[in-house]
Short mmCIF file of C-alpha atoms and ligand atoms in Angstrom, two decimals:
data_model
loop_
_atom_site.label_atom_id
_atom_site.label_comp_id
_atom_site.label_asym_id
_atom_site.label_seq_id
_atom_site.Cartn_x
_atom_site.Cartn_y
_atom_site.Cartn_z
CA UNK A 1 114.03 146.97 -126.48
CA UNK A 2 116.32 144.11 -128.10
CA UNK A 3 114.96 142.12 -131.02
CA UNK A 4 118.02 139.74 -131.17
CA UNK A 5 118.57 136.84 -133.63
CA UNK A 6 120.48 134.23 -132.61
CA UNK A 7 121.63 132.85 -135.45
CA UNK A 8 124.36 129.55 -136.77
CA UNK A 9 124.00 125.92 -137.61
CA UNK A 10 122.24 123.38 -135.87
CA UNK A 11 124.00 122.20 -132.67
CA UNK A 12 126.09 125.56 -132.51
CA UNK A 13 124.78 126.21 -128.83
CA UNK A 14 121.23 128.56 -129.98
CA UNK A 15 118.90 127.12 -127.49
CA UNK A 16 121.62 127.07 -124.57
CA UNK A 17 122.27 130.75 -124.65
CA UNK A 18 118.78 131.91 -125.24
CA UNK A 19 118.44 130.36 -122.40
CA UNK A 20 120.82 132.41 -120.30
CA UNK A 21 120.46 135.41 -122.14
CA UNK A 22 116.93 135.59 -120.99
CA UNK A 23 117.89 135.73 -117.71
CA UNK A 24 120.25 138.23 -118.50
CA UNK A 25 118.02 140.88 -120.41
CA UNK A 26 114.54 139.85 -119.34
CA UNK A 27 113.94 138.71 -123.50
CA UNK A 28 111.57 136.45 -124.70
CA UNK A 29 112.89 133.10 -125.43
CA UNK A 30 111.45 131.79 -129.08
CA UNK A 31 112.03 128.94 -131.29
CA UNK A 32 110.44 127.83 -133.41
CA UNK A 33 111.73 124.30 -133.53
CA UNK A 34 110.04 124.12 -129.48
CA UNK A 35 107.09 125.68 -130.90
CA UNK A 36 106.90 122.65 -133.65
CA UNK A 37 107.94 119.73 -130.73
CA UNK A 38 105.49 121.32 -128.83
CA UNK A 39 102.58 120.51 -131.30
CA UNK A 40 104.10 117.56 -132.68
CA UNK A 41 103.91 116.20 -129.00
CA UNK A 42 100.43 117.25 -128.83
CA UNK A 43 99.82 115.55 -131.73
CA UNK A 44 98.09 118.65 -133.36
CA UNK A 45 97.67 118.52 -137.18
CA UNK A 46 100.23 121.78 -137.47
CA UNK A 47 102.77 119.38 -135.39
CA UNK A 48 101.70 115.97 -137.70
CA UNK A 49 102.13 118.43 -140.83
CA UNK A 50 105.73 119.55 -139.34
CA UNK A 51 106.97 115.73 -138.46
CA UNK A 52 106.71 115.00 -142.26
CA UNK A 53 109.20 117.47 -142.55
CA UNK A 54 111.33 117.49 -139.34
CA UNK A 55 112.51 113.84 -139.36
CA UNK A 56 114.24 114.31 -142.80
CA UNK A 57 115.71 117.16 -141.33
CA UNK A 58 114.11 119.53 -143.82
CA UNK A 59 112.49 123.26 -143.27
CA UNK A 60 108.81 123.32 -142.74
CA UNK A 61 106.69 124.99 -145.60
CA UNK A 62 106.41 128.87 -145.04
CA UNK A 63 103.54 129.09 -145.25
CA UNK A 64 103.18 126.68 -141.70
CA UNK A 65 105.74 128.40 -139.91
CA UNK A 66 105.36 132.22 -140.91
CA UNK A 67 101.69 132.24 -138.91
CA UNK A 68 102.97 130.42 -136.01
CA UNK A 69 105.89 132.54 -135.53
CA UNK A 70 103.52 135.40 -135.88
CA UNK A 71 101.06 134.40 -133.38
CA UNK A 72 103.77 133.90 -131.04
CA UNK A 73 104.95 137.30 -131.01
CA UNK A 74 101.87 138.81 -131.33
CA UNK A 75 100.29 137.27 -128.50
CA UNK A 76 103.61 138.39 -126.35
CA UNK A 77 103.73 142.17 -126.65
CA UNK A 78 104.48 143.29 -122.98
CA UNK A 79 108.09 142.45 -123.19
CA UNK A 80 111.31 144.05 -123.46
CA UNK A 81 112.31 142.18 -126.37
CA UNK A 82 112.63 138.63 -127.93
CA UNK A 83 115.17 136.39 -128.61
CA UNK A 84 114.43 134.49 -131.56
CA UNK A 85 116.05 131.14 -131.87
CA UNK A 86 116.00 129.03 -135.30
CA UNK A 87 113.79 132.08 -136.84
CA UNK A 88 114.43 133.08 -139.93
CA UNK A 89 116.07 130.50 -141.65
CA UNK A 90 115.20 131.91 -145.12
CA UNK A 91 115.03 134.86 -146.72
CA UNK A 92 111.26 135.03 -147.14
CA UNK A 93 111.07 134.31 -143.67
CA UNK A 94 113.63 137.43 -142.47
CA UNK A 95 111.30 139.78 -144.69
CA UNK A 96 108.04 138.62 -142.69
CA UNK A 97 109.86 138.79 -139.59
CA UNK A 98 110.88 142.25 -140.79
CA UNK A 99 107.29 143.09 -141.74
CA UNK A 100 105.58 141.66 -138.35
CA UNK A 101 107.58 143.61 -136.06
CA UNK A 102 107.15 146.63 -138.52
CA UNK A 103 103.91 146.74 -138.09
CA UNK A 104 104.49 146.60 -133.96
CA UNK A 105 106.66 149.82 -134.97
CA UNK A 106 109.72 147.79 -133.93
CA UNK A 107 112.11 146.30 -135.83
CA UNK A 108 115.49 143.72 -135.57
CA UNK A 109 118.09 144.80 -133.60
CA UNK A 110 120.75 142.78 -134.61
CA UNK A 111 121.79 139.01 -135.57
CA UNK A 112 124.84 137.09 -133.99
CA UNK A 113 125.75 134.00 -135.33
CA UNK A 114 127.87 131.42 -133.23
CA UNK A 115 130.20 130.21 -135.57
CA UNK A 116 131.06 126.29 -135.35
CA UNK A 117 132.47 124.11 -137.74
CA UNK A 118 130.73 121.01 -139.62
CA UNK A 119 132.25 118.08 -137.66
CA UNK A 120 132.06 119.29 -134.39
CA UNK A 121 128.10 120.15 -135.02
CA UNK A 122 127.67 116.21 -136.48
CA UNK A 123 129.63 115.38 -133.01
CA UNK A 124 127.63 117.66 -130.68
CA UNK A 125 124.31 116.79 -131.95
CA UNK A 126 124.86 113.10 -131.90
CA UNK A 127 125.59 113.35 -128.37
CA UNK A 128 122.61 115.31 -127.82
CA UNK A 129 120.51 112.84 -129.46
CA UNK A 130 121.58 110.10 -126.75
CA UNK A 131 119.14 112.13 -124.56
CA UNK A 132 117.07 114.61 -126.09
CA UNK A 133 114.53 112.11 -127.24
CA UNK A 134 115.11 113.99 -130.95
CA UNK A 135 114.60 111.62 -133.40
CA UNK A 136 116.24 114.05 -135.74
CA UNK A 137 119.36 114.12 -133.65
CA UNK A 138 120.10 110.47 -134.09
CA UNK A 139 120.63 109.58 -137.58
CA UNK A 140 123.80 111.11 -138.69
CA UNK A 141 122.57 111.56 -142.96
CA UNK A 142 119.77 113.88 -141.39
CA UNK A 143 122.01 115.92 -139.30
CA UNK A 144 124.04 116.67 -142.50
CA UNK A 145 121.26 117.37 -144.64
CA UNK A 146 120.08 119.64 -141.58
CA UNK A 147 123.76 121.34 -141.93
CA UNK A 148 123.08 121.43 -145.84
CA UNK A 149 119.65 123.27 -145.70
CA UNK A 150 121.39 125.78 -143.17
CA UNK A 151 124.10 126.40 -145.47
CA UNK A 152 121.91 126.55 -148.79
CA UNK A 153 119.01 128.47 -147.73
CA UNK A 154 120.01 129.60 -143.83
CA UNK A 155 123.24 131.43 -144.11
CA UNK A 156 121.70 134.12 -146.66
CA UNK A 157 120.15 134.92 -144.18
CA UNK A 158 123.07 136.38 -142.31
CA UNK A 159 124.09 138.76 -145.61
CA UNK A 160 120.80 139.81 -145.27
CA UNK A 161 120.75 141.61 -142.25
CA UNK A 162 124.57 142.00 -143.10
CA UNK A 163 123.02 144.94 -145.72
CA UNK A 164 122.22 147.03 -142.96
CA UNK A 165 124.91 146.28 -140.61
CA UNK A 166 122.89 144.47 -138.26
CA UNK A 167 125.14 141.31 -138.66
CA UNK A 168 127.37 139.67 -136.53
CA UNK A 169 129.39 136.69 -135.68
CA UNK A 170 131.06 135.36 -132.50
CA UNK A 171 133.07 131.72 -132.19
CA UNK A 172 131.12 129.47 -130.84
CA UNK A 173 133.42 126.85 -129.33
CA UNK A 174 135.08 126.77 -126.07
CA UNK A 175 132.79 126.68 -122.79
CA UNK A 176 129.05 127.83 -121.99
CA UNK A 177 130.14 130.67 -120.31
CA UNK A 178 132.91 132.03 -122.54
CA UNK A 179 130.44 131.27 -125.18
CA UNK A 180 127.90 133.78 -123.53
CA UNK A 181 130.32 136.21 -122.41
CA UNK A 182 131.24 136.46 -125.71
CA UNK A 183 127.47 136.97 -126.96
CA UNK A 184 127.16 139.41 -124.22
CA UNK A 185 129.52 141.45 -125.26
CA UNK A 186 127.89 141.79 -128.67
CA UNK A 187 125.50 142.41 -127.13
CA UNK A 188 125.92 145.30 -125.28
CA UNK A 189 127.05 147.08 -128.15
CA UNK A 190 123.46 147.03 -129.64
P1 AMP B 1 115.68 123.46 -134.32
O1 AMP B 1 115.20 123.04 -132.98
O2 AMP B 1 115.77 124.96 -134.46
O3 AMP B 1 116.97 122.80 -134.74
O4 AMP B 1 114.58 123.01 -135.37
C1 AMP B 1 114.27 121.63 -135.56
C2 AMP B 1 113.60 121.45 -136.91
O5 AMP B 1 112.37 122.19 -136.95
C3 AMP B 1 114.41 121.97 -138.10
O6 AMP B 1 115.34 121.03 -138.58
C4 AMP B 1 113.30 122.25 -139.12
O7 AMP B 1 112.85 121.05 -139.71
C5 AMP B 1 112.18 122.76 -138.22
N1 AMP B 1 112.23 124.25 -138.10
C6 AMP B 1 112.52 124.96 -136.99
N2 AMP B 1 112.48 126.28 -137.21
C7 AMP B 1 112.14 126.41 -138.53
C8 AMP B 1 111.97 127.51 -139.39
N3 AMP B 1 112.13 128.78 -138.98
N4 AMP B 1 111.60 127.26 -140.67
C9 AMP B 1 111.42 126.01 -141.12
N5 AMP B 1 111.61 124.92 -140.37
C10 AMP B 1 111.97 125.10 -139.08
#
């Protein structure tokens, strides 16, 4: 069983790799931020509540997230691990992430960040936003404020898990695949 976080900034390449690394190690794939486009697609009032939040590039409440991300997991329990992708992204949130799997009798098995610098992220997610439909991938003020809240209340997070050596980081830069190999090899160490 792997409980990984993948873990860094907006744009640093999250959802890409989850997406090979479930391949990889038979994980399941979450993130949050689908989970919220998901319902804010389906016009649900958990994705209209999110939206108000979202498009200024802001974290949504607790409180909103915390249950989702729990239902999620607990609804998924014949698998051989998850991947979780833009979960936790604040303290509070690592300690009920802590808690739910707990209670499961599992627990994180370790966080890798990707490591990419501020311009390059503002650059990368801009391009993204040409085609991702995201309307919070166009403006560039909300793709800094989204670096900001990483930075302010995200990052912690990594110091967190960094108390019981379950943290760390890899560059993220250079292709897809050197990328992964990279995480891979992290990996495999777990
Ligand atoms: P992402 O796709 O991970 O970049 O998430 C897109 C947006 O969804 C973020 O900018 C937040 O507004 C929101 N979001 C996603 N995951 C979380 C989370 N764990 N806690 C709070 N807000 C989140």
């Amino acid at each position: 069983m792997i409980n990984l976080i993948l873990f860094g900034p907006p744009g640093s390449g999250k959802g890409t790799q989850a997406k090979k690394l479930v391949e990889q190690y038979e994980l399941l794939h979450i993130s949050t931020g689908d989970l919220f486009r998901y319902e804010m697609g389906n016009n649900t009032p958990l994705g209209l509540k999110a939206k108000e939040y979202i498009s200024k590039g802001e974290l949504v409440p607790d409180e909103i997230t915390v249950g989702m991300l729990a239902n999620k997991v607990i609804a998924n329990q014949n698998v051989k691990g998850y991947i979780f992708d833009g979960y936790p992204r604040n303290i509070f949130q690592s300690e009920e992430l802590d808690r739910i799997l707990a209670e499961m009798g599992m627990e994180v098995t370790g966080l890798v960040a990707l490591a990419v610098e501020d311009e390059e992220i503002v650059q990368r997610i801009l391009g993204r936003g040409k085609t991702s439909g995201r309307t919070d991938d166009n403006d560039e003020s909300i793709i800094r404020n989204r670096i900001e809240v990483y930075k302010q209340e995200t990052r912690p997070v990594f110091d967190y898990y960094a108390k019981s050596n379950k943290s760390f980081e890899i560059g993220g830069l250079g292709s897809i695949d050197d990328v992964f190999d990279r995480l891979c090899k992290q990996i495999n160490t777990f």
